[in-house]
Coordinates of C-alpha atoms in Angstrom, one line a residue:
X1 CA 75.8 -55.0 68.2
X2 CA 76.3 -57.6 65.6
X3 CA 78.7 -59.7 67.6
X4 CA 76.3 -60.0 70.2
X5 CA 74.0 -61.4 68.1
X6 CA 76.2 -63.8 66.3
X7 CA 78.5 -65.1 68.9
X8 CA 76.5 -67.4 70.5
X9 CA 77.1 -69.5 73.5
X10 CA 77.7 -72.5 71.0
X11 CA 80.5 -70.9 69.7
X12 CA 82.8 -71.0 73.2
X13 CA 82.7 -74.9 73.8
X14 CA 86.2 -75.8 73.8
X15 CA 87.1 -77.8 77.2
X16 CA 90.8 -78.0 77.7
X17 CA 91.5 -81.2 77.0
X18 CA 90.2 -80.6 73.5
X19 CA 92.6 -78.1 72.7
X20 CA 95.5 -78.5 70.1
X21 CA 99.3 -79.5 71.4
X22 CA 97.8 -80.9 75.2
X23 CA 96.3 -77.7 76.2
X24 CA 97.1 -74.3 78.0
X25 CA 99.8 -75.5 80.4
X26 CA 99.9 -73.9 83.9
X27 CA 103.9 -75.2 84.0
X28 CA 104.5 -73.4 80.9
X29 CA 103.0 -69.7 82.0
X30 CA 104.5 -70.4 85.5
X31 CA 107.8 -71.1 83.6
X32 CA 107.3 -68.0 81.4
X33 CA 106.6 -65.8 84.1
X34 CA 110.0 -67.5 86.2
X35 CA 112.5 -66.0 83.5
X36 CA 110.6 -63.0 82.5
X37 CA 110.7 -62.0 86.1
X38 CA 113.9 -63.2 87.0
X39 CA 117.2 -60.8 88.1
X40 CA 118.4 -61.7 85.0
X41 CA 116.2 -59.7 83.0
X42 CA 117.4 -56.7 85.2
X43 CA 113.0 -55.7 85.6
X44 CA 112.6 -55.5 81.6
X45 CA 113.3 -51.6 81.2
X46 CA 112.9 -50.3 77.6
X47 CA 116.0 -49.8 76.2
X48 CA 118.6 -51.4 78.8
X49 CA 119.9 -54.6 78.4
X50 CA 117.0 -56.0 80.1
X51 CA 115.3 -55.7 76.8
X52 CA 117.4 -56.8 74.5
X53 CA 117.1 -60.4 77.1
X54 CA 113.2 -60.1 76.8
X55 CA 113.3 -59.2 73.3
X56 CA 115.4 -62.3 72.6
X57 CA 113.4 -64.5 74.6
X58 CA 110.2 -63.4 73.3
X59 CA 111.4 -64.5 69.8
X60 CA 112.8 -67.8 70.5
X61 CA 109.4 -68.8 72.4
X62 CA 107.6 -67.6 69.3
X63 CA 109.6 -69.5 66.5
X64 CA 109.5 -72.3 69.3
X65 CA 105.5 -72.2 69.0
X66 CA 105.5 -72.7 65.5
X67 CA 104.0 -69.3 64.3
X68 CA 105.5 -67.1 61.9
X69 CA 107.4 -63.7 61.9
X70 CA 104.8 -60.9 62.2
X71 CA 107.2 -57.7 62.5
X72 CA 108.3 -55.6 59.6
X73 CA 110.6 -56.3 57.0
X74 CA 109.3 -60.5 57.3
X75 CA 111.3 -60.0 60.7
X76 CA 110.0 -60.3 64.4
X77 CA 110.0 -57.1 65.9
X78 CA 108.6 -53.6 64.9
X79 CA 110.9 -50.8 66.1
X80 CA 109.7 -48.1 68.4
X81 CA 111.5 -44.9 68.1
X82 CA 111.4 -43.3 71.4
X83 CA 112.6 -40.4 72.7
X84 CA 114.2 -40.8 76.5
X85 CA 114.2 -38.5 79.1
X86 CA 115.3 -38.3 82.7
X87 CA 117.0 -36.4 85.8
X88 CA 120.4 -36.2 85.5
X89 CA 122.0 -35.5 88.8
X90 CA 120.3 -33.6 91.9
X91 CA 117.4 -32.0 92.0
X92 CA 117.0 -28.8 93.9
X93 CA 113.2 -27.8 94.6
X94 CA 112.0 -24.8 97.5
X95 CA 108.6 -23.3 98.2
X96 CA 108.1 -20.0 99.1
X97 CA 104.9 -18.9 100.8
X98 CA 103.5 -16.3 103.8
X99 CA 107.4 -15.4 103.8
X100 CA 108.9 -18.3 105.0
X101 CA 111.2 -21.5 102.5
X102 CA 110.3 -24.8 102.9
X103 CA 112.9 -27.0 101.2
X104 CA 111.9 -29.8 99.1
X105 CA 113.5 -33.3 98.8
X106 CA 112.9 -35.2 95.4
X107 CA 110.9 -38.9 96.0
X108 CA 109.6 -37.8 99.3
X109 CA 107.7 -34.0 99.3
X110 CA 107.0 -34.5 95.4
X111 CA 108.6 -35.7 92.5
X112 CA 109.6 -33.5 89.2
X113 CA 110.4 -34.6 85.9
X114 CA 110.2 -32.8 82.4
X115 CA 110.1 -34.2 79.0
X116 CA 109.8 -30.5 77.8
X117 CA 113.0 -30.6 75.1
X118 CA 115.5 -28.9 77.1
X119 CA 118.8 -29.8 78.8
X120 CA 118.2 -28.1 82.3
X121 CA 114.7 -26.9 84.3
X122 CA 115.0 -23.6 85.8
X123 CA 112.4 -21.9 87.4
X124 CA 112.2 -19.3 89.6
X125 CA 109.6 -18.0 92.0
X126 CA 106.8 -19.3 90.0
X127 CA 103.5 -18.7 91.3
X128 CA 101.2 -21.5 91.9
X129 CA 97.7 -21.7 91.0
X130 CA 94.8 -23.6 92.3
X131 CA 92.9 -25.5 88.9
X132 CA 90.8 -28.0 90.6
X133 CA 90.5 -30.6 88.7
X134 CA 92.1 -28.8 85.5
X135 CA 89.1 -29.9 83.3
X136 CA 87.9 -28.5 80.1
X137 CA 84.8 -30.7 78.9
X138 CA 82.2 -28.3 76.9
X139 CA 80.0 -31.3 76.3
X140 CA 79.7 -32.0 79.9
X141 CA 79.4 -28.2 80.8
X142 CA 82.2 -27.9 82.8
X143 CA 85.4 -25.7 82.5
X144 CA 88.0 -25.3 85.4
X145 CA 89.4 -22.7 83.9
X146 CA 87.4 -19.7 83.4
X147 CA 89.6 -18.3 80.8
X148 CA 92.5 -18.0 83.4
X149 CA 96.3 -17.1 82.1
X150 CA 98.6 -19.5 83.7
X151 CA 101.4 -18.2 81.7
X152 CA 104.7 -18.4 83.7
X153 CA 102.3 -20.3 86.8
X154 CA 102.7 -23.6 88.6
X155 CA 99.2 -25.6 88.3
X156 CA 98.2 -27.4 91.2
X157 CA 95.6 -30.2 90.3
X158 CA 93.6 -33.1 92.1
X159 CA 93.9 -36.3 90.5
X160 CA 90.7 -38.2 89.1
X161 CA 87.4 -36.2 88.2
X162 CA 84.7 -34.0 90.2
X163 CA 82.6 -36.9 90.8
X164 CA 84.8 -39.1 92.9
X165 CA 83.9 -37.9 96.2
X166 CA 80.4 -37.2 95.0
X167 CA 77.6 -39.3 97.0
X168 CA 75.5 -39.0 94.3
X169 CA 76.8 -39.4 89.9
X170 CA 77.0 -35.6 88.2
X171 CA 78.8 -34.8 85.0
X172 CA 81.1 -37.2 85.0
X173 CA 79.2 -40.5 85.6
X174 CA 79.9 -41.4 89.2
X175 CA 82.7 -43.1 90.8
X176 CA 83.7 -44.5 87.2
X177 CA 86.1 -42.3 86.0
X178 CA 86.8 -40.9 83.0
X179 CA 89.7 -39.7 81.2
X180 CA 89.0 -36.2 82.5
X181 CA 90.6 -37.8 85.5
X182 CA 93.8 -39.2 84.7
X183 CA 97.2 -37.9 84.9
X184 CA 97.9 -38.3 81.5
X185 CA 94.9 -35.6 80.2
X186 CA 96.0 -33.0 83.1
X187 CA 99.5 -32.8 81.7
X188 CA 98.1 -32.4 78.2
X189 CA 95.2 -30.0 79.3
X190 CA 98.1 -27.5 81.1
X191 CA 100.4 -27.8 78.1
X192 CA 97.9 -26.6 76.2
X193 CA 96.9 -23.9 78.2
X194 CA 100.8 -23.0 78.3
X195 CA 101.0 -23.6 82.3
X196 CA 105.2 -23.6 82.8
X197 CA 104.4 -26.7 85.5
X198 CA 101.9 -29.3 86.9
X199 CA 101.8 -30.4 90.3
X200 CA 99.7 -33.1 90.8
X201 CA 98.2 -34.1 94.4
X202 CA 98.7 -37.6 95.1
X203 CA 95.8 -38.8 97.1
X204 CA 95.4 -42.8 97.5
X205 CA 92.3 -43.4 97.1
X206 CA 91.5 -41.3 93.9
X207 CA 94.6 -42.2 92.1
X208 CA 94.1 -46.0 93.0
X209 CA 97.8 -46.5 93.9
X210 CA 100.1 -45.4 96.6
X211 CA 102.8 -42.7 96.7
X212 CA 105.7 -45.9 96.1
X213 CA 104.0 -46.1 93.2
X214 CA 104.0 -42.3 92.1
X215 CA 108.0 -42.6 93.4
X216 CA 109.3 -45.8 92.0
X217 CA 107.8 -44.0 88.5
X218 CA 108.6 -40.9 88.6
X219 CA 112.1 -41.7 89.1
X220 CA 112.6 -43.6 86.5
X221 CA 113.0 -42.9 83.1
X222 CA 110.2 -41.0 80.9
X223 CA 109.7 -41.9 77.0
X224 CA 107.8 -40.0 74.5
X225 CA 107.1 -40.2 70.8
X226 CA 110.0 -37.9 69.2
X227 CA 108.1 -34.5 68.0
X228 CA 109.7 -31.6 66.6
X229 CA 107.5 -29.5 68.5
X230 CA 107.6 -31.5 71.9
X231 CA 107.7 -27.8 74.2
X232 CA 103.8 -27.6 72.7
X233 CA 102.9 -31.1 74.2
X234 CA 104.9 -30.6 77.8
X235 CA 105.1 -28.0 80.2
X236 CA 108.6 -27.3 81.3
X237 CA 108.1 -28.5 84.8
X238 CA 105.6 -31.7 85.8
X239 CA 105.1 -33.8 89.0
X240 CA 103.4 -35.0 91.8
X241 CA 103.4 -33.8 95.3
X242 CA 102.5 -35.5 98.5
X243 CA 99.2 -35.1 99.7
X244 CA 100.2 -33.6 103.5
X245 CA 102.2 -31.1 101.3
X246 CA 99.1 -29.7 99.6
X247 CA 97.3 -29.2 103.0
X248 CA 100.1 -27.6 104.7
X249 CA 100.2 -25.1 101.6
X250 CA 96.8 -24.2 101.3
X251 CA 96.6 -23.8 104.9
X252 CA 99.9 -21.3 104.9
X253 CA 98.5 -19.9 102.0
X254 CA 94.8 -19.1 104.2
X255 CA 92.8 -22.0 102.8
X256 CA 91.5 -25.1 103.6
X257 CA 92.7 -28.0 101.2
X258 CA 89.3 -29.7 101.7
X259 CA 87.4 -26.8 101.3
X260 CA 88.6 -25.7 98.1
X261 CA 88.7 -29.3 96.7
X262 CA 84.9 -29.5 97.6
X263 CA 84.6 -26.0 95.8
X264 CA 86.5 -27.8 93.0
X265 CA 83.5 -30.3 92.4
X266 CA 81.2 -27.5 91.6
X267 CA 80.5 -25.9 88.0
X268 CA 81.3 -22.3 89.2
X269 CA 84.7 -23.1 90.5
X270 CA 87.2 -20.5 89.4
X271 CA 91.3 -20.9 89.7
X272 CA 92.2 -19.2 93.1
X273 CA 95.8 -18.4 93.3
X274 CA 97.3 -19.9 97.0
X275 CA 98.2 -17.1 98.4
X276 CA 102.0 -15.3 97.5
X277 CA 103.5 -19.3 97.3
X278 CA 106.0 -19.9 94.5
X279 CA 108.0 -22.4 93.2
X280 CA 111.8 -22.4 92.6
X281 CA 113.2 -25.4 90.9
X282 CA 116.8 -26.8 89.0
X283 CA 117.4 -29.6 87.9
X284 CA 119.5 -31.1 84.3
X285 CA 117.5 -33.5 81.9
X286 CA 119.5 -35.7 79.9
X287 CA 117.5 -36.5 76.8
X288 CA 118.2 -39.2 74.2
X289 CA 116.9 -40.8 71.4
X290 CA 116.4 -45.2 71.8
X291 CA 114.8 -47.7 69.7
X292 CA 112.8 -49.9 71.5
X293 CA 110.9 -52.9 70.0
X294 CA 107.2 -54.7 69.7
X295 CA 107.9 -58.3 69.3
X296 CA 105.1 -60.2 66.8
X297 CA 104.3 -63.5 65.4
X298 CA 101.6 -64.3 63.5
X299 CA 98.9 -67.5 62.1
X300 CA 97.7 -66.7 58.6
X301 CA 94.3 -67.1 58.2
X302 CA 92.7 -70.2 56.5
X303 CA 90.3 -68.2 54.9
X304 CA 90.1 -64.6 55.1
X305 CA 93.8 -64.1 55.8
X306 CA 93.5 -59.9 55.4
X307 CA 91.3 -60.4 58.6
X308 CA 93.0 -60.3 61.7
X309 CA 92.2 -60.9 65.8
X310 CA 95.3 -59.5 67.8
X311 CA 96.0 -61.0 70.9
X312 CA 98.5 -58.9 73.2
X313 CA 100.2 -57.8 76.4
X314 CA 103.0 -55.6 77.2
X315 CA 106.6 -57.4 78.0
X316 CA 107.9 -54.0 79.6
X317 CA 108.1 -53.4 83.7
X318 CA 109.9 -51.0 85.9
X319 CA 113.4 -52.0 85.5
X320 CA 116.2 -51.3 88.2
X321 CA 115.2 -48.2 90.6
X322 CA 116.0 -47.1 94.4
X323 CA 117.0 -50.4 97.0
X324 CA 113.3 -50.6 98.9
X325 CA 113.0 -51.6 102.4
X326 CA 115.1 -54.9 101.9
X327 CA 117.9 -53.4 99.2
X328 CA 116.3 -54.7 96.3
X329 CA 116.9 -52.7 93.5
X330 CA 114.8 -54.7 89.8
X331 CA 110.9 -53.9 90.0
X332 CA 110.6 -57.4 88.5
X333 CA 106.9 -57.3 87.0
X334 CA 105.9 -60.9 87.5
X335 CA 102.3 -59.7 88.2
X336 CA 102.6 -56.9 85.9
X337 CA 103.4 -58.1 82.9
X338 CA 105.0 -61.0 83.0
X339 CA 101.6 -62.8 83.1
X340 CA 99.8 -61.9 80.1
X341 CA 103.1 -62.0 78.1
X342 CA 103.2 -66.0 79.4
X343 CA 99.4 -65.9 78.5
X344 CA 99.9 -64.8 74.4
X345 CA 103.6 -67.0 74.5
X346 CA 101.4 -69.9 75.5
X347 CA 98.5 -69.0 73.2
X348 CA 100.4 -68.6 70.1
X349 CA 102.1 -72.6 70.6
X350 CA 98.6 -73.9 71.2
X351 CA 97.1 -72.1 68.1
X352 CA 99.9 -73.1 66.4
X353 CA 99.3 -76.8 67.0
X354 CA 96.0 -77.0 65.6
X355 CA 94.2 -75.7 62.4
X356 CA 94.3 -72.6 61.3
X357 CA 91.4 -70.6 61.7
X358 CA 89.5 -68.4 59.1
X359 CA 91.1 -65.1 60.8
X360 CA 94.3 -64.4 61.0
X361 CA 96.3 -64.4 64.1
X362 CA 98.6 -61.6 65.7
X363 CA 100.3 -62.1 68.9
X364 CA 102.3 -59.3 70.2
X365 CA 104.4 -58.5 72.9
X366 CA 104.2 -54.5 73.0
X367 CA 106.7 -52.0 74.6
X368 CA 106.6 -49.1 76.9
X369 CA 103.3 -49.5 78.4
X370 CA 104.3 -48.8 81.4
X371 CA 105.7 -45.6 80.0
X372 CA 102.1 -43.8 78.4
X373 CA 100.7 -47.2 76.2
X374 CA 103.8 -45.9 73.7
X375 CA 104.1 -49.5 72.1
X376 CA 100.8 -49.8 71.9
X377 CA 100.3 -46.5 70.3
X378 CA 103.2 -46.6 67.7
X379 CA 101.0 -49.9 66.3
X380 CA 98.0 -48.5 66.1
X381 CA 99.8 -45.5 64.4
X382 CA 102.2 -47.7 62.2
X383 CA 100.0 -50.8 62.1
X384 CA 101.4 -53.6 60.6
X385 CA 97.9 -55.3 59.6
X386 CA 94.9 -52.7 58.4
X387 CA 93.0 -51.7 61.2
X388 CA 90.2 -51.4 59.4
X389 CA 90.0 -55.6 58.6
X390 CA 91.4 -55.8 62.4
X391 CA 88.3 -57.7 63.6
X392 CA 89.1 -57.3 67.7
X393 CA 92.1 -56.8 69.9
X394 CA 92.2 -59.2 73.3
X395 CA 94.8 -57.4 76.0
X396 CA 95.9 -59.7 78.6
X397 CA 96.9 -58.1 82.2
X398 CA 97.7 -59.4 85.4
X399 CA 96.3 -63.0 85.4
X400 CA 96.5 -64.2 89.3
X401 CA 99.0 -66.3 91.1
X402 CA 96.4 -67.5 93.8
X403 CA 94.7 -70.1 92.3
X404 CA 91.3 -70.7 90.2
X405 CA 88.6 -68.2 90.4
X406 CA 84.7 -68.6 89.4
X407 CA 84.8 -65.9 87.3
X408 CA 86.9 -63.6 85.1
X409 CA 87.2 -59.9 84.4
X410 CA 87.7 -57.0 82.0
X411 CA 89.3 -53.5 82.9
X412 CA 86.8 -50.4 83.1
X413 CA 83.0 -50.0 81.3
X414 CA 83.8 -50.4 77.5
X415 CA 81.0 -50.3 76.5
X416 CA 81.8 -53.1 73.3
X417 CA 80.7 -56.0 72.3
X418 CA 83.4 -58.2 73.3
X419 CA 82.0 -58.0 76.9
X420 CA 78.8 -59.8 76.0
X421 CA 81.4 -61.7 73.9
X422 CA 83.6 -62.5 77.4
X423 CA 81.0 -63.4 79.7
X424 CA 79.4 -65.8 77.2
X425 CA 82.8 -67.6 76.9
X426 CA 82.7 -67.5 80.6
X427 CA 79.2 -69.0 80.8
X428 CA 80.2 -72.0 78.2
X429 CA 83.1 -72.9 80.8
X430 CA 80.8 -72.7 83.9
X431 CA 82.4 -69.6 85.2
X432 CA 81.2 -65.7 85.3
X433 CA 82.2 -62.6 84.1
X434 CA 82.7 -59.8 86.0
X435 CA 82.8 -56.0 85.1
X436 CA 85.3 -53.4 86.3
X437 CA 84.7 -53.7 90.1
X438 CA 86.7 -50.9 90.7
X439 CA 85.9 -48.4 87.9
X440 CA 87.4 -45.5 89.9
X441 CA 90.9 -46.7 89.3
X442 CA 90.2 -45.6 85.7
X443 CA 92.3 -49.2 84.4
X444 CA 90.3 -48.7 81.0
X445 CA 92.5 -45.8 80.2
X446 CA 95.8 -47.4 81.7
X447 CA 96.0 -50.3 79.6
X448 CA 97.4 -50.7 75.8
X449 CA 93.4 -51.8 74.4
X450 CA 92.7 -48.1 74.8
X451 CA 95.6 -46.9 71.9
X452 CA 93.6 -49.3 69.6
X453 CA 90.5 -48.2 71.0
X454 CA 91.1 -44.6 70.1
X455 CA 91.7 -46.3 66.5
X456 CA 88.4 -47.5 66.6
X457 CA 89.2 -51.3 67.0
X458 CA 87.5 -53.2 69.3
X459 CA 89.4 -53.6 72.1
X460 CA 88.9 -55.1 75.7
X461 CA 91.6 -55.7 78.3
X462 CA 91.0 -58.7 80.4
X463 CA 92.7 -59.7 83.5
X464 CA 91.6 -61.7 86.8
X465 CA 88.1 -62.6 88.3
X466 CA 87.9 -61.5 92.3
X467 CA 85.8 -64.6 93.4
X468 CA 88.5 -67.4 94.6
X469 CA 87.5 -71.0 94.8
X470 CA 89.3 -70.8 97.9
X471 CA 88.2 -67.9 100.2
X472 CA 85.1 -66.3 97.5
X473 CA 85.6 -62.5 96.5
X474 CA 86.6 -61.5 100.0
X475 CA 89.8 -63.0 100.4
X476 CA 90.1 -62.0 96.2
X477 CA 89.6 -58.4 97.0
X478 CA 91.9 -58.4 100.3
X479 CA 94.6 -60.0 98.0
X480 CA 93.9 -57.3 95.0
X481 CA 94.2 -54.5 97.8
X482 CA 97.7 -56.0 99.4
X483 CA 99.1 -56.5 95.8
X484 CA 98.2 -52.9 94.9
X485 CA 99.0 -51.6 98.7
X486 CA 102.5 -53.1 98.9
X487 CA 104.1 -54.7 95.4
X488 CA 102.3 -53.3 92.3
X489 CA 105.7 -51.5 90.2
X490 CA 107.7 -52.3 93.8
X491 CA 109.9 -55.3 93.7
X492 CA 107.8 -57.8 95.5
X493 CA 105.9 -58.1 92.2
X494 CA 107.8 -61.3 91.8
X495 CA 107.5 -65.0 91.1
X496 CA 108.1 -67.5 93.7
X497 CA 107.5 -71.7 94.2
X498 CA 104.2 -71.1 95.9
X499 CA 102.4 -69.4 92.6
X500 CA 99.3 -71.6 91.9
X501 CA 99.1 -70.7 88.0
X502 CA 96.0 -73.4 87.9
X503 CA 94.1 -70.3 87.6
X504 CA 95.9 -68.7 84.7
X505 CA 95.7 -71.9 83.0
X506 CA 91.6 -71.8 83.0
X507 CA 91.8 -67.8 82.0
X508 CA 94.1 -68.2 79.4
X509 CA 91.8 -71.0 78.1
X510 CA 88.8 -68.9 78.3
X511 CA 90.6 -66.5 76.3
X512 CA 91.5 -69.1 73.5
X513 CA 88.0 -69.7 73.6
X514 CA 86.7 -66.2 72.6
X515 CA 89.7 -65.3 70.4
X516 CA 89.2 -68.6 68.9
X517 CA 85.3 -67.5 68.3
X518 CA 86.1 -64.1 67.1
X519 CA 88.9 -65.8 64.3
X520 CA 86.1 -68.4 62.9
X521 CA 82.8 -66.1 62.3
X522 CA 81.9 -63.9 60.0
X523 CA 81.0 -61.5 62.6
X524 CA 82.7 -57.9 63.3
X525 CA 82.7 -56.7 67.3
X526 CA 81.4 -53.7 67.6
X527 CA 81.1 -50.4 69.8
X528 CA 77.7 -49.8 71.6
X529 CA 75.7 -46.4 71.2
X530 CA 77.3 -43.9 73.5
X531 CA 81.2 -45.1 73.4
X532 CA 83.5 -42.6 71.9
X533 CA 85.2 -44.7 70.0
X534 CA 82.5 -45.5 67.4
X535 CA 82.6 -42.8 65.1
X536 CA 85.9 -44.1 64.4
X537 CA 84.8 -47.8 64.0
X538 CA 82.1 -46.7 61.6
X539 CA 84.5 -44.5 59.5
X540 CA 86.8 -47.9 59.0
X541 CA 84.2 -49.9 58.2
X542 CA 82.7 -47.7 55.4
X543 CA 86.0 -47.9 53.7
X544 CA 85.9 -51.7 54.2
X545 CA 82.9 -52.3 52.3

């Protein structure tokens, strides 16, 4: 853990009024955030005019700050081929079990999409499976599957891992969940097993966000990486399905939904087909091929220039979608993204009025986050620095709109060094650091640190503390749950005159602070013993030396 060692508290004792070009500016991020979030930008979709705004935006504000292109071709943006896919037109869905139809509405029983290459889903009477938690993990001893054919089979799947409702941690560490338990690897897992469809049961509390949140997505546009052999990495049919759905199936089908889910947490669970209930399902996909874009400026380094510290945050939100309660149509992302896009705008002019440091600098504005990390993950693919001399990646998420708190946090249990790194940045400025309180919302995995994570760079994601100035972690909490209960990808998520950026202001400091650290020693972060994503650390840095 060499940056432990070497980053010492000494090292984060810049005070704000110390800082080049007058500081990290509260007006400025609240400003940012205004526009970004505004109707104008019609909710920042990928690939609709509301990019192009963003995009434009995003490079004025950089060549405002002073730095210099960092996109390819001496330009300002790296483009992101993507591959688009949506429903086109209605959807017609209708469950068959103990001989009676149920039929289904689209956004309200479940939602269905596909990015499977094909113009139109069909499927007919397809039989639907029981899988649990649809986990494969040999080195935890555990397999769902039991060598079970779901060829030409529906999977039905709980959301999260085993040990969620677990009073006590088994094989999958607790409450804390683990990849095993996000949407993202049950999609995969099935495709691989060559399931024709995933239904996933949304449950609130194990997926961390509310069924608005399940709807307001899955009715919008999905993006992929373009493959020539996309059918391998999708099943034909994938979804979600309400939660009172899945116990009024099980129980036509002659089980009980808690029952098998508790069966499901066991090591001998076996798929259990639910009863005779199939699936018949139509709906046309209209698939298309966009460019979207990662927006980049960069600080040469004073002295080891090929070294570089990335700050970023994702630009992209939800765009326009259904009217909500009040008719309003743009998922606005003030919240949710618009905020640590403000936070690297303003970092980059502050850097940029003082000296350079001995690191380079990259800050970048990444695409389609909201979409699978796909910005994110077409860097770290197609990086435009080596990863290898890429010394430690700071993601920004989420910064608060309700004023200063005593301490700050980072998403999920990293286990790197930039958390020691973090909290003795936060110690220097008086304030605390605060792990993951809620590791069961699995953020580590939902945020665009983990695409260069899997690349083996250091990576953390760091958003707001919970412990107000003004009402202590209760009233920090109570606010986290209402944003997440009632706005989070809704459009509520929006600025308004009564945002108290003060707070962002001392986070975003903080965060110049340890990037500012990180750029000036000699130091490399590291991964601790036991994260997954050492291997790959230790593979780069052998061909460094």
């Amino acid at each position: 853990m060499l940056a432990l060692v070497l980053l010492s508290l000494s090292t984060f004792t810049t005070h704000a009024e110390e800082l080049p070009g007058g500081g990290i500016s509260a007006d400025n991020l609240s400003r940012h955030v205004r526009i970004l979030a505004s109707d104008e930008f019609e909710g920042r979709a990928p690939a609709t005019p509301g990019e192009d705004k963003t995009v434009a935006y995003l490079i004025e504000q950089f060549r405002k700050a002073g730095v210099q292109p960092g996109g390819e071709k001496g330009g300002w943006t790296q483009a992101v081929p993507l591959v688009r896919a949506q429903v086109d037109g209605p959807v017609q869905a209708t469950l068959s079990v103990a001989g009676e139809q149920q039929k289904l509405v689209n956004g309200e029983d479940l939602v269905l999409q596909s990015l499977n290459p094909v113009e139109r889903v069909q499927v007919e009477d397809a039989p639907l499976v029981f899988v649990g938690y649809g986990i494969e993990a040999s080195e935890r001893g555990w397999d769902d599957y039991k060598g079970s054919d779901l060829t030409g089979k529906i999977a039905v799947v709980l959301i999260n891992d085993p040990d969620f409702e677990m009073p006590k941690p088994g094989a999958f560490e607790g409450k804390a969940v683990t990849y095993y338990g996000r949407w993202t690897y049950k999609y995969e897992e099935l495709a691989r097993r060559g399931a024709t469809g995933v239904l996933i049961v949304h449950e609130t509390a194990p997926a961390a966000y509310g069924w608005a949140t399940v709807q307001s997505s899955g009715l919008s546009p999905l993006f992929d990486i373009p493959r020539t052999d996309a059918e391998r990495y999708h099943t034909l049919l994938r979804g979600w399905m309400q939660r009172d759905l899945a116990v009024s199936l099980f129980k036509r089908a002659g089980l009980d939904f808690e029952a098998e889910k508790k069966k499901a947490q066991r090591t001998n669970f076996k798929p259990v087909a639910l009863g005779d209930a199939k699936l018949t399902a139509a709906f046309a996909i209209k698939r298309d091929q966009v460019v979207s874009r990662n927006v980049i400026g960069k600080l040469v380094g004073a002295q080891r220039p090929d070294e570089t510290v990335i700050y970023s945050a994702h630009w992209d939100a939800f765009g326009v979608g259904e009217p909500d309660a009040d008719g309003e149509r743009i998922r606005h992302g003030a919240v949710d993204n618009a905020t640590g896009v403000a936070a690297v705008l303003e970092l980059a002019r502050v850097y940029a009025a003082g000296p350079r440091p001995q690191r380079s600098l990259l800050f970048v504005a990444l695409t389609a986050e909201e979409k699978g990390l796909q910005g994110a993950s077409y860097f770290a693919a197609h990086p435009l620095v080596p990863l290898e001399t890429t010394a430690a990646v700071i993601n920004i998420e989420m910064l608060s709109p309700d004023g200063p708190t005593r301490d700050i946090a980072s998403w999920g249990k990293g286990r790197v060094s930039l958390e020691g790194d973090l909290e003795r940045a936060a110690q220097a400025h008086g304030r605390t650091y605060s792990p993951d309180p809620n590791l069961e919302a699995g953020f580590f995995y939902r945020a665009d640190h983990f695409a260069f994570a899997r690349a083996g760079v250091p990576a953390i994601t760091v958003g707001a503390g919970l412990d107000r100035i003004d009402g202590g972690v209760e009233s920090g909490k109570a606010q986290r749950e209402a944003y997440f209960a009632n706005c989070y990808h809704q459009p509520c998520d929006a600025w308004n005159e009564s945002w108290d950026t003060s707070g962002q202001a001392q986070d975003v400091t903080l965060l110049y602070d340890l990037g500012h650290g990180i750029a000036n020693s000699a130091a490399w972060p590291q991964w601790q013993e036991g994260s997954e994503f050492k291997a790959a650390r230790d593979k780069s840095e052998a061909q460094r030396k």
